[in-house]
mmCIF file of C-alpha atoms in Angstrom:
data_model
loop_
_atom_site.group_PDB
_atom_site.id
_atom_site.type_symbol
_atom_site.label_atom_id
_atom_site.label_comp_id
_atom_site.label_asym_id
_atom_site.label_seq_id
_atom_site.Cartn_x
_atom_site.Cartn_y
_atom_site.Cartn_z
ATOM 1 C CA UNK A 1 124.367 143.484 158.734
ATOM 2 C CA UNK A 2 124.688 146.148 161.425
ATOM 3 C CA UNK A 3 122.270 146.320 164.351
ATOM 4 C CA UNK A 4 119.974 149.287 164.994
ATOM 5 C CA UNK A 5 122.263 150.395 167.830
ATOM 6 C CA UNK A 6 125.315 150.250 165.573
ATOM 7 C CA UNK A 7 123.565 152.299 162.897
ATOM 8 C CA UNK A 8 122.152 154.808 165.379
ATOM 9 C CA UNK A 9 123.041 158.437 164.709
ATOM 10 C CA UNK A 10 125.543 159.775 167.243
ATOM 11 C CA UNK A 11 123.227 162.651 168.090
ATOM 12 C CA UNK A 12 120.587 160.201 169.322
ATOM 13 C CA UNK A 13 122.841 157.890 171.308
ATOM 14 C CA UNK A 14 122.757 159.781 174.642
ATOM 15 C CA UNK A 15 118.960 159.711 174.727
ATOM 16 C CA UNK A 16 118.744 156.012 173.897
ATOM 17 C CA UNK A 17 121.573 155.124 176.305
ATOM 18 C CA UNK A 18 119.747 156.921 179.138
ATOM 19 C CA UNK A 19 116.550 154.984 178.395
ATOM 20 C CA UNK A 20 118.466 151.702 178.314
ATOM 21 C CA UNK A 21 120.104 152.485 181.657
ATOM 22 C CA UNK A 22 116.729 153.275 183.206
ATOM 23 C CA UNK A 23 115.173 150.123 181.771
ATOM 24 C CA UNK A 24 117.989 147.995 183.183
ATOM 25 C CA UNK A 25 117.253 149.541 186.595
ATOM 26 C CA UNK A 26 113.488 148.882 186.590
ATOM 27 C CA UNK A 27 113.465 145.530 184.774
ATOM 28 C CA UNK A 28 113.762 143.346 187.916
ATOM 29 C CA UNK A 29 110.630 144.988 189.311
ATOM 30 C CA UNK A 30 108.888 144.875 185.931
ATOM 31 C CA UNK A 31 109.334 141.095 185.897
ATOM 32 C CA UNK A 32 106.867 140.940 188.777
ATOM 33 C CA UNK A 33 104.344 142.771 186.615
ATOM 34 C CA UNK A 34 104.961 140.206 183.878
ATOM 35 C CA UNK A 35 104.283 137.330 186.262
ATOM 36 C CA UNK A 36 101.101 139.054 187.450
ATOM 37 C CA UNK A 37 99.770 139.535 183.926
ATOM 38 C CA UNK A 38 100.454 135.891 183.112
ATOM 39 C CA UNK A 39 98.604 134.839 186.260
ATOM 40 C CA UNK A 40 95.583 136.954 185.341
ATOM 41 C CA UNK A 41 95.488 135.500 181.817
ATOM 42 C CA UNK A 42 95.753 131.964 183.217
ATOM 43 C CA UNK A 43 92.835 132.633 185.545
ATOM 44 C CA UNK A 44 90.659 133.614 182.594
ATOM 45 C CA UNK A 45 91.078 130.140 181.093
ATOM 46 C CA UNK A 46 90.863 128.202 184.362
ATOM 47 C CA UNK A 47 87.128 127.622 184.007
ATOM 48 C CA UNK A 48 86.852 127.960 180.234
ATOM 49 C CA UNK A 49 85.621 124.982 178.225
ATOM 50 C CA UNK A 50 88.334 125.421 175.583
ATOM 51 C CA UNK A 51 91.729 125.705 177.236
ATOM 52 C CA UNK A 52 95.003 126.660 175.523
ATOM 53 C CA UNK A 53 97.939 124.271 175.440
ATOM 54 C CA UNK A 54 99.912 126.606 177.669
ATOM 55 C CA UNK A 55 100.395 130.218 178.707
ATOM 56 C CA UNK A 56 103.828 131.768 179.082
ATOM 57 C CA UNK A 57 105.327 135.224 179.464
ATOM 58 C CA UNK A 58 108.537 137.165 179.126
ATOM 59 C CA UNK A 59 109.963 140.537 180.086
ATOM 60 C CA UNK A 60 111.913 142.165 177.283
ATOM 61 C CA UNK A 61 115.665 141.793 177.717
ATOM 62 C CA UNK A 62 117.883 144.848 178.044
ATOM 63 C CA UNK A 63 119.631 144.072 174.749
ATOM 64 C CA UNK A 64 116.311 143.678 172.946
ATOM 65 C CA UNK A 65 115.078 146.929 174.491
ATOM 66 C CA UNK A 66 118.177 148.777 173.287
ATOM 67 C CA UNK A 67 117.805 147.394 169.785
ATOM 68 C CA UNK A 68 114.168 148.430 169.507
ATOM 69 C CA UNK A 69 114.729 151.816 171.170
ATOM 70 C CA UNK A 70 117.447 152.482 168.565
ATOM 71 C CA UNK A 71 115.127 152.283 165.585
ATOM 72 C CA UNK A 72 115.179 155.425 163.473
ATOM 73 C CA UNK A 73 112.559 156.761 161.094
ATOM 74 C CA UNK A 74 113.558 157.358 157.508
ATOM 75 C CA UNK A 75 114.233 161.004 156.855
ATOM 76 C CA UNK A 76 111.592 162.679 154.724
ATOM 77 C CA UNK A 77 114.195 165.100 153.339
ATOM 78 C CA UNK A 78 117.812 164.424 152.272
ATOM 79 C CA UNK A 79 119.261 166.691 154.962
ATOM 80 C CA UNK A 80 116.563 166.066 157.548
ATOM 81 C CA UNK A 81 117.338 165.563 161.230
ATOM 82 C CA UNK A 82 117.407 161.919 162.369
ATOM 83 C CA UNK A 83 114.501 160.956 164.612
ATOM 84 C CA UNK A 84 113.701 157.930 166.722
ATOM 85 C CA UNK A 85 110.725 155.724 165.982
ATOM 86 C CA UNK A 86 110.123 155.521 169.741
ATOM 87 C CA UNK A 87 111.229 158.854 171.273
ATOM 88 C CA UNK A 88 110.211 157.703 174.768
ATOM 89 C CA UNK A 89 110.636 153.920 174.624
ATOM 90 C CA UNK A 90 109.705 153.346 178.252
ATOM 91 C CA UNK A 91 106.338 154.890 177.431
ATOM 92 C CA UNK A 92 105.995 154.097 173.716
ATOM 93 C CA UNK A 93 106.809 150.380 173.704
ATOM 94 C CA UNK A 94 103.863 148.137 174.521
ATOM 95 C CA UNK A 95 105.776 144.864 174.370
ATOM 96 C CA UNK A 96 108.100 145.273 177.362
ATOM 97 C CA UNK A 97 105.769 142.806 179.018
ATOM 98 C CA UNK A 98 104.478 140.013 176.807
ATOM 99 C CA UNK A 99 102.144 137.105 177.487
ATOM 100 C CA UNK A 100 101.705 134.258 175.048
ATOM 101 C CA UNK A 101 98.664 132.035 174.767
ATOM 102 C CA UNK A 102 99.465 128.940 172.712
ATOM 103 C CA UNK A 103 96.546 127.072 171.155
ATOM 104 C CA UNK A 104 96.147 123.865 169.167
ATOM 105 C CA UNK A 105 94.141 124.992 166.131
ATOM 106 C CA UNK A 106 93.748 128.331 164.306
ATOM 107 C CA UNK A 107 90.026 128.473 165.147
ATOM 108 C CA UNK A 108 90.923 128.543 168.856
ATOM 109 C CA UNK A 109 92.816 131.818 168.451
ATOM 110 C CA UNK A 110 89.617 133.802 167.962
ATOM 111 C CA UNK A 111 87.898 132.048 170.868
ATOM 112 C CA UNK A 112 90.816 132.809 173.180
ATOM 113 C CA UNK A 113 90.979 136.434 172.073
ATOM 114 C CA UNK A 114 87.247 136.960 172.563
ATOM 115 C CA UNK A 115 87.358 135.384 176.021
ATOM 116 C CA UNK A 116 90.189 137.681 177.123
ATOM 117 C CA UNK A 117 88.485 140.773 175.693
ATOM 118 C CA UNK A 118 85.322 140.015 177.658
ATOM 119 C CA UNK A 119 87.183 140.349 180.984
ATOM 120 C CA UNK A 120 86.512 144.086 181.135
ATOM 121 C CA UNK A 121 86.902 144.235 184.905
ATOM 122 C CA UNK A 122 90.513 143.009 184.569
ATOM 123 C CA UNK A 123 91.701 144.325 181.206
ATOM 124 C CA UNK A 124 90.855 147.041 178.753
ATOM 125 C CA UNK A 125 91.621 145.952 175.194
ATOM 126 C CA UNK A 126 93.360 148.817 173.405
ATOM 127 C CA UNK A 127 94.181 146.991 170.201
ATOM 128 C CA UNK A 128 93.427 143.751 168.368
ATOM 129 C CA UNK A 129 95.073 142.760 165.120
ATOM 130 C CA UNK A 130 96.151 139.750 163.133
ATOM 131 C CA UNK A 131 99.873 139.944 162.667
ATOM 132 C CA UNK A 132 101.713 137.886 160.112
ATOM 133 C CA UNK A 133 104.965 137.840 158.245
ATOM 134 C CA UNK A 134 103.630 137.641 154.716
ATOM 135 C CA UNK A 135 99.925 137.843 154.070
ATOM 136 C CA UNK A 136 97.139 136.136 152.213
ATOM 137 C CA UNK A 137 96.511 139.274 150.204
ATOM 138 C CA UNK A 138 100.056 139.397 148.839
ATOM 139 C CA UNK A 139 100.205 135.661 148.212
ATOM 140 C CA UNK A 140 103.128 135.078 150.561
ATOM 141 C CA UNK A 141 103.594 132.903 153.609
ATOM 142 C CA UNK A 142 104.539 133.487 157.224
ATOM 143 C CA UNK A 143 103.382 132.721 160.728
ATOM 144 C CA UNK A 144 100.102 134.168 161.849
ATOM 145 C CA UNK A 145 99.515 135.512 165.341
ATOM 146 C CA UNK A 146 96.682 137.370 167.028
ATOM 147 C CA UNK A 147 98.011 140.363 168.960
ATOM 148 C CA UNK A 148 96.024 142.046 171.710
ATOM 149 C CA UNK A 149 97.170 145.258 173.343
ATOM 150 C CA UNK A 150 95.776 145.114 176.871
ATOM 151 C CA UNK A 151 95.730 147.585 179.753
ATOM 152 C CA UNK A 152 95.480 146.290 183.288
ATOM 153 C CA UNK A 153 92.838 147.906 185.490
ATOM 154 C CA UNK A 154 93.676 148.980 189.047
ATOM 155 C CA UNK A 155 96.116 146.149 189.561
ATOM 156 C CA UNK A 156 97.976 146.221 192.885
ATOM 157 C CA UNK A 157 101.179 144.642 191.571
ATOM 158 C CA UNK A 158 101.294 147.245 188.810
ATOM 159 C CA UNK A 159 100.670 149.985 191.332
ATOM 160 C CA UNK A 160 103.598 148.771 193.435
ATOM 161 C CA UNK A 161 105.794 148.802 190.341
ATOM 162 C CA UNK A 162 104.728 152.325 189.445
ATOM 163 C CA UNK A 163 105.441 153.540 192.968
ATOM 164 C CA UNK A 164 109.002 152.236 192.614
ATOM 165 C CA UNK A 165 109.648 154.563 189.676
ATOM 166 C CA UNK A 166 110.978 158.120 189.910
ATOM 167 C CA UNK A 167 107.539 159.672 190.312
ATOM 168 C CA UNK A 168 107.075 160.335 186.596
ATOM 169 C CA UNK A 169 104.173 157.866 186.467
ATOM 170 C CA UNK A 170 101.033 158.089 188.551
ATOM 171 C CA UNK A 171 100.508 154.779 190.435
ATOM 172 C CA UNK A 172 97.143 154.059 188.855
ATOM 173 C CA UNK A 173 97.518 150.295 188.553
ATOM 174 C CA UNK A 174 97.135 150.533 184.772
ATOM 175 C CA UNK A 175 99.848 149.096 182.563
ATOM 176 C CA UNK A 176 99.783 148.403 178.820
ATOM 177 C CA UNK A 177 101.249 145.122 177.615
ATOM 178 C CA UNK A 178 100.996 142.743 174.681
ATOM 179 C CA UNK A 179 99.257 139.372 174.545
ATOM 180 C CA UNK A 180 100.057 137.098 171.595
ATOM 181 C CA UNK A 181 97.722 134.262 170.700
ATOM 182 C CA UNK A 182 98.950 131.701 168.194
ATOM 183 C CA UNK A 183 98.964 127.979 167.461
ATOM 184 C CA UNK A 184 101.687 125.649 168.642
ATOM 185 C CA UNK A 185 102.822 125.203 165.030
ATOM 186 C CA UNK A 186 103.103 128.948 164.466
ATOM 187 C CA UNK A 187 104.823 129.283 167.834
ATOM 188 C CA UNK A 188 107.509 126.737 166.948
ATOM 189 C CA UNK A 189 108.051 128.325 163.537
ATOM 190 C CA UNK A 190 108.342 131.863 164.892
ATOM 191 C CA UNK A 191 110.716 130.860 167.696
ATOM 192 C CA UNK A 192 113.128 129.161 165.299
ATOM 193 C CA UNK A 193 112.760 131.923 162.736
ATOM 194 C CA UNK A 194 113.422 134.582 165.362
ATOM 195 C CA UNK A 195 116.539 132.820 166.612
ATOM 196 C CA UNK A 196 118.035 132.531 163.147
ATOM 197 C CA UNK A 197 116.807 135.710 161.482
ATOM 198 C CA UNK A 198 116.894 138.247 164.291
ATOM 199 C CA UNK A 199 119.183 136.838 166.951
ATOM 200 C CA UNK A 200 121.975 135.530 164.721
ATOM 201 C CA UNK A 201 125.291 136.650 166.202
ATOM 202 C CA UNK A 202 126.969 137.356 162.871
ATOM 203 C CA UNK A 203 124.628 138.834 160.281
ATOM 204 C CA UNK A 204 127.318 138.494 157.628
ATOM 205 C CA UNK A 205 126.617 134.765 157.645
ATOM 206 C CA UNK A 206 123.083 135.356 156.393
ATOM 207 C CA UNK A 207 122.083 133.658 153.139
ATOM 208 C CA UNK A 208 119.047 134.210 150.875
ATOM 209 C CA UNK A 209 118.595 130.441 151.074
ATOM 210 C CA UNK A 210 117.387 130.924 154.647
ATOM 211 C CA UNK A 211 114.583 133.209 153.452
ATOM 212 C CA UNK A 212 113.571 130.685 150.831
ATOM 213 C CA UNK A 213 113.508 127.841 153.340
ATOM 214 C CA UNK A 214 111.506 129.818 155.879
ATOM 215 C CA UNK A 215 108.937 130.598 153.195
ATOM 216 C CA UNK A 216 108.763 126.922 152.254
ATOM 217 C CA UNK A 217 108.321 125.784 155.858
ATOM 218 C CA UNK A 218 105.634 128.422 156.408
ATOM 219 C CA UNK A 219 103.724 126.985 153.452
ATOM 220 C CA UNK A 220 104.026 123.475 154.888
ATOM 221 C CA UNK A 221 102.947 124.787 158.276
ATOM 222 C CA UNK A 222 99.769 126.224 156.785
ATOM 223 C CA UNK A 223 99.021 122.916 155.047
ATOM 224 C CA UNK A 224 99.528 120.957 158.290
ATOM 225 C CA UNK A 225 97.307 123.338 160.256
ATOM 226 C CA UNK A 226 94.602 123.051 157.590
ATOM 227 C CA UNK A 227 94.792 119.261 157.719
ATOM 228 C CA UNK A 228 94.480 119.197 161.513
ATOM 229 C CA UNK A 229 91.609 121.699 161.375
ATOM 230 C CA UNK A 230 89.788 119.475 158.893
ATOM 231 C CA UNK A 231 90.394 116.430 161.088
ATOM 232 C CA UNK A 232 89.018 118.268 164.098
ATOM 233 C CA UNK A 233 85.919 119.398 162.216
ATOM 234 C CA UNK A 234 85.305 115.857 160.991
ATOM 235 C CA UNK A 235 85.739 114.533 164.530
ATOM 236 C CA UNK A 236 83.219 117.065 165.848
ATOM 237 C CA UNK A 237 80.770 116.052 163.121
ATOM 238 C CA UNK A 238 81.148 112.320 163.766
ATOM 239 C CA UNK A 239 80.768 112.641 167.530
ATOM 240 C CA UNK A 240 77.605 114.692 167.007
ATOM 241 C CA UNK A 241 76.035 111.658 165.303
ATOM 242 C CA UNK A 242 75.997 109.920 168.684
ATOM 243 C CA UNK A 243 74.103 112.678 170.458
ATOM 244 C CA UNK A 244 70.684 111.117 170.973
ATOM 245 C CA UNK A 245 69.069 114.460 171.765
ATOM 246 C CA UNK A 246 70.854 116.422 169.049
ATOM 247 C CA UNK A 247 72.266 115.442 165.659
ATOM 248 C CA UNK A 248 71.813 111.777 166.478
ATOM 249 C CA UNK A 249 68.044 112.208 166.449
ATOM 250 C CA UNK A 250 67.972 113.728 162.943
ATOM 251 C CA UNK A 251 65.814 111.607 160.579
ATOM 252 C CA UNK A 252 67.442 109.579 157.814
ATOM 253 C CA UNK A 253 66.356 111.329 154.666
ATOM 254 C CA UNK A 254 68.207 110.276 151.479
ATOM 255 C CA UNK A 255 70.274 113.477 151.624
ATOM 256 C CA UNK A 256 71.104 112.917 155.293
ATOM 257 C CA UNK A 257 72.215 109.337 154.575
ATOM 258 C CA UNK A 258 74.460 110.606 151.781
ATOM 259 C CA UNK A 259 76.008 113.200 154.129
ATOM 260 C CA UNK A 260 76.675 110.660 156.908
ATOM 261 C CA UNK A 261 78.073 108.104 154.491
ATOM 262 C CA UNK A 262 80.450 110.597 152.868
ATOM 263 C CA UNK A 263 81.660 111.654 156.311
ATOM 264 C CA UNK A 264 82.213 108.186 157.747
ATOM 265 C CA UNK A 265 83.145 106.309 154.566
ATOM 266 C CA UNK A 266 84.385 108.874 152.035
ATOM 267 C CA UNK A 267 86.421 106.164 150.269
ATOM 268 C CA UNK A 268 83.270 104.118 149.537
ATOM 269 C CA UNK A 269 81.183 106.599 147.589
ATOM 270 C CA UNK A 270 78.804 106.873 144.643
ATOM 271 C CA UNK A 271 78.382 109.473 141.975
ATOM 272 C CA UNK A 272 77.296 112.758 143.487
ATOM 273 C CA UNK A 273 73.994 112.801 141.561
ATOM 274 C CA UNK A 274 72.875 109.301 142.598
ATOM 275 C CA UNK A 275 69.641 108.911 144.516
ATOM 276 C CA UNK A 276 70.084 107.561 148.037
ATOM 277 C CA UNK A 277 66.418 106.703 148.457
ATOM 278 C CA UNK A 278 67.259 103.000 148.152
ATOM 279 C CA UNK A 279 69.343 103.266 151.309
ATOM 280 C CA UNK A 280 66.513 104.896 153.252
ATOM 281 C CA UNK A 281 64.182 102.058 152.246
ATOM 282 C CA UNK A 282 66.618 99.328 153.326
ATOM 283 C CA UNK A 283 67.257 100.984 156.672
ATOM 284 C CA UNK A 284 63.576 101.737 157.320
ATOM 285 C CA UNK A 285 62.755 98.062 156.769
ATOM 286 C CA UNK A 286 64.576 97.382 160.048
ATOM 287 C CA UNK A 287 63.240 100.459 161.851
ATOM 288 C CA UNK A 288 66.528 102.347 161.444
ATOM 289 C CA UNK A 289 65.282 105.873 160.898
ATOM 290 C CA UNK A 290 67.655 108.201 162.774
ATOM 291 C CA UNK A 291 71.245 109.356 162.362
ATOM 292 C CA UNK A 292 72.483 107.444 165.397
ATOM 293 C CA UNK A 293 71.038 104.247 163.919
ATOM 294 C CA UNK A 294 73.114 104.580 160.744
ATOM 295 C CA UNK A 295 76.237 105.621 162.671
ATOM 296 C CA UNK A 296 75.898 102.488 164.784
ATOM 297 C CA UNK A 297 75.629 100.332 161.678
ATOM 298 C CA UNK A 298 78.646 101.774 159.865
ATOM 299 C CA UNK A 299 81.228 100.641 162.386
ATOM 300 C CA UNK A 300 84.718 99.637 161.202
ATOM 301 C CA UNK A 301 84.688 96.260 162.989
ATOM 302 C CA UNK A 302 81.535 95.186 161.165
ATOM 303 C CA UNK A 303 82.831 96.449 157.828
ATOM 304 C CA UNK A 304 86.076 94.494 158.255
ATOM 305 C CA UNK A 305 84.140 91.340 159.172
ATOM 306 C CA UNK A 306 81.854 91.672 156.159
ATOM 307 C CA UNK A 307 84.724 92.269 153.748
ATOM 308 C CA UNK A 308 86.659 89.313 155.152
ATOM 309 C CA UNK A 309 83.671 86.956 155.190
ATOM 310 C CA UNK A 310 82.613 87.680 151.606
ATOM 311 C CA UNK A 311 86.077 88.246 150.156
ATOM 312 C CA UNK A 312 84.693 90.629 147.534
ATOM 313 C CA UNK A 313 86.245 90.302 144.119
ATOM 314 C CA UNK A 314 85.622 93.999 143.564
ATOM 315 C CA UNK A 315 85.383 96.731 146.170
ATOM 316 C CA UNK A 316 81.662 97.080 146.909
ATOM 317 C CA UNK A 317 79.887 100.405 146.492
ATOM 318 C CA UNK A 318 77.624 101.921 149.137
ATOM 319 C CA UNK A 319 74.532 99.995 148.002
ATOM 320 C CA UNK A 320 76.182 96.586 148.228
ATOM 321 C CA UNK A 321 78.124 97.360 151.408
ATOM 322 C CA UNK A 322 75.036 98.673 153.198
ATOM 323 C CA UNK A 323 73.061 95.596 152.128
ATOM 324 C CA UNK A 324 75.825 93.323 153.430
ATOM 325 C CA UNK A 325 76.075 95.172 156.735
ATOM 326 C CA UNK A 326 72.345 94.793 157.302
ATOM 327 C CA UNK A 327 72.596 91.101 156.403
ATOM 328 C CA UNK A 328 75.510 90.713 158.823
ATOM 329 C CA UNK A 329 73.488 92.240 161.640
ATOM 330 C CA UNK A 330 70.005 90.834 160.967
ATOM 331 C CA UNK A 331 70.662 87.626 159.023
ATOM 332 C CA UNK A 332 67.524 85.788 157.691
ATOM 333 C CA UNK A 333 65.320 88.621 158.959
ATOM 334 C CA UNK A 334 66.964 90.951 156.434
ATOM 335 C CA UNK A 335 66.296 88.452 153.667
ATOM 336 C CA UNK A 336 62.619 88.147 154.561
ATOM 337 C CA UNK A 337 62.092 91.887 154.860
ATOM 338 C CA UNK A 338 63.857 92.924 151.660
ATOM 339 C CA UNK A 339 63.516 89.982 149.229
ATOM 340 C CA UNK A 340 59.859 89.032 149.253
ATOM 341 C CA UNK A 341 57.721 88.090 146.227
ATOM 342 C CA UNK A 342 58.589 86.619 142.868
ATOM 343 C CA UNK A 343 60.525 89.731 141.839
ATOM 344 C CA UNK A 344 62.874 89.126 144.733
ATOM 345 C CA UNK A 345 63.837 85.576 143.835
ATOM 346 C CA UNK A 346 67.233 86.433 142.379
ATOM 347 C CA UNK A 347 67.930 88.832 145.243
ATOM 348 C CA UNK A 348 66.868 86.177 147.783
ATOM 349 C CA UNK A 349 69.279 83.662 146.259
ATOM 350 C CA UNK A 350 72.108 86.192 146.371
ATOM 351 C CA UNK A 351 71.384 87.103 149.999
ATOM 352 C CA UNK A 352 71.139 83.461 151.051
ATOM 353 C CA UNK A 353 74.479 82.686 149.411
ATOM 354 C CA UNK A 354 76.126 85.621 151.156
ATOM 355 C CA UNK A 355 74.535 84.677 154.465
ATOM 356 C CA UNK A 356 75.991 81.162 154.226
ATOM 357 C CA UNK A 357 79.436 82.708 153.658
ATOM 358 C CA UNK A 358 78.966 84.885 156.720
ATOM 359 C CA UNK A 359 77.901 81.925 158.857
ATOM 360 C CA UNK A 360 80.918 79.951 157.707
ATOM 361 C CA UNK A 361 83.219 82.855 158.604
ATOM 362 C CA UNK A 362 81.628 83.238 162.044
ATOM 363 C CA UNK A 363 82.013 79.543 162.754
ATOM 364 C CA UNK A 364 85.678 79.655 161.743
ATOM 365 C CA UNK A 365 86.279 82.378 164.302
ATOM 366 C CA UNK A 366 84.574 80.593 167.201
#
C-alpha cells in the first residue's frame, strides 16, 4: 500500500516539499513550544483532586508531517484538478504539537477535559470532540479518545517561537495545538494499533486478520474498562457507608438494608420481592439503626468465623446469616432480645445450640 507522499500528484509535490523543508527548519524551536504546553497542562492538575496517571507530549515528526501534508481530496469531477486536504499545512494542521493526558477510568476523561477548559486565562478551547475508531452508533469497536483543540493565550515561549519565523506570523503568543485525553487501556491499544497499522514499513505485508484482531481486542478493552468502572463505583459506594456525617448516617429502612446487603454481599441474596422488614427489626433490637452500623456488622472476618464455627450444611440466606452475625457479636444478649415468650421457644433452642457451637469454636482458637 503506497503512502500519501508516494501517491501525491506531481503537480502538488513542489508545494508539499517546500512545506516539509520549512517544517524541518522550525521543528527544533517548535519542540520548546511542545514542552511549554505540556508544562501548562501539568500545572492545571497539580492541585486537582483527581489527577491523571501521567501527562506526555510530542512534536510531530518530519516524516509524519510530510505524510499528512500529502493528503489529497477526492476529485469531485473525473478530470478535476488535484487538491490538497491541507493547502497550508503549517497553518492548517492543529496536531503539530500534541499533549496527552492519560487517565485510569473513562469517567475521568470528562473531568479532565472540563478542568482544562475552565482555565480560560491560559487556554481558549476551540474544539472538543469524542474521537473513536468505530462508534457505538454503528455497532463497531475502537479506542475512544477525547480531543480538545486548544489555543494558548499570550504565552511567552510561543511568542519567542513566532519571532523566530520568517515574519509571516504575528508574535501574539497564541498557538493552536491538540490535547488528547484517554484511558491507559485506550492509550496502550492505540499505540500498538498505530505502530502496526500506520507505521508498518511494508504495507504489502498487511493482512485482514490484523483488522479482525484489532476489533476483537477493542471489544475486550471495552469490557475490561466497564469492569473496572463498576469496581470503582462499588468501591465509592462502600466507602461512603463509613462516612458518619454522610451516607453512614442514613437510617436503616428495609429498602436501605436491602441495598447495602446487595452491595456488600451480592452472592448472599434473597428474591428481589422479599420484605426486609425482619432485618430492620433484628438490627433495631440492638440499637443498630444507621448504615454505618450495618456496614460494621457485615465484615468478612466475622462472616468467615460464623461460617467456620457453624459449618452450615447449606449456604445460609441473608436472614440466617444476619441472625448468626448478631449472635456472634452479642451472644446471650441476642437470644434474650429476640427469642422471648412462649412463641420463641423453638427459636431460643436453635440460638442456644448455635451459640454453644460458636463458644466451642472460639475456645479452639484460643
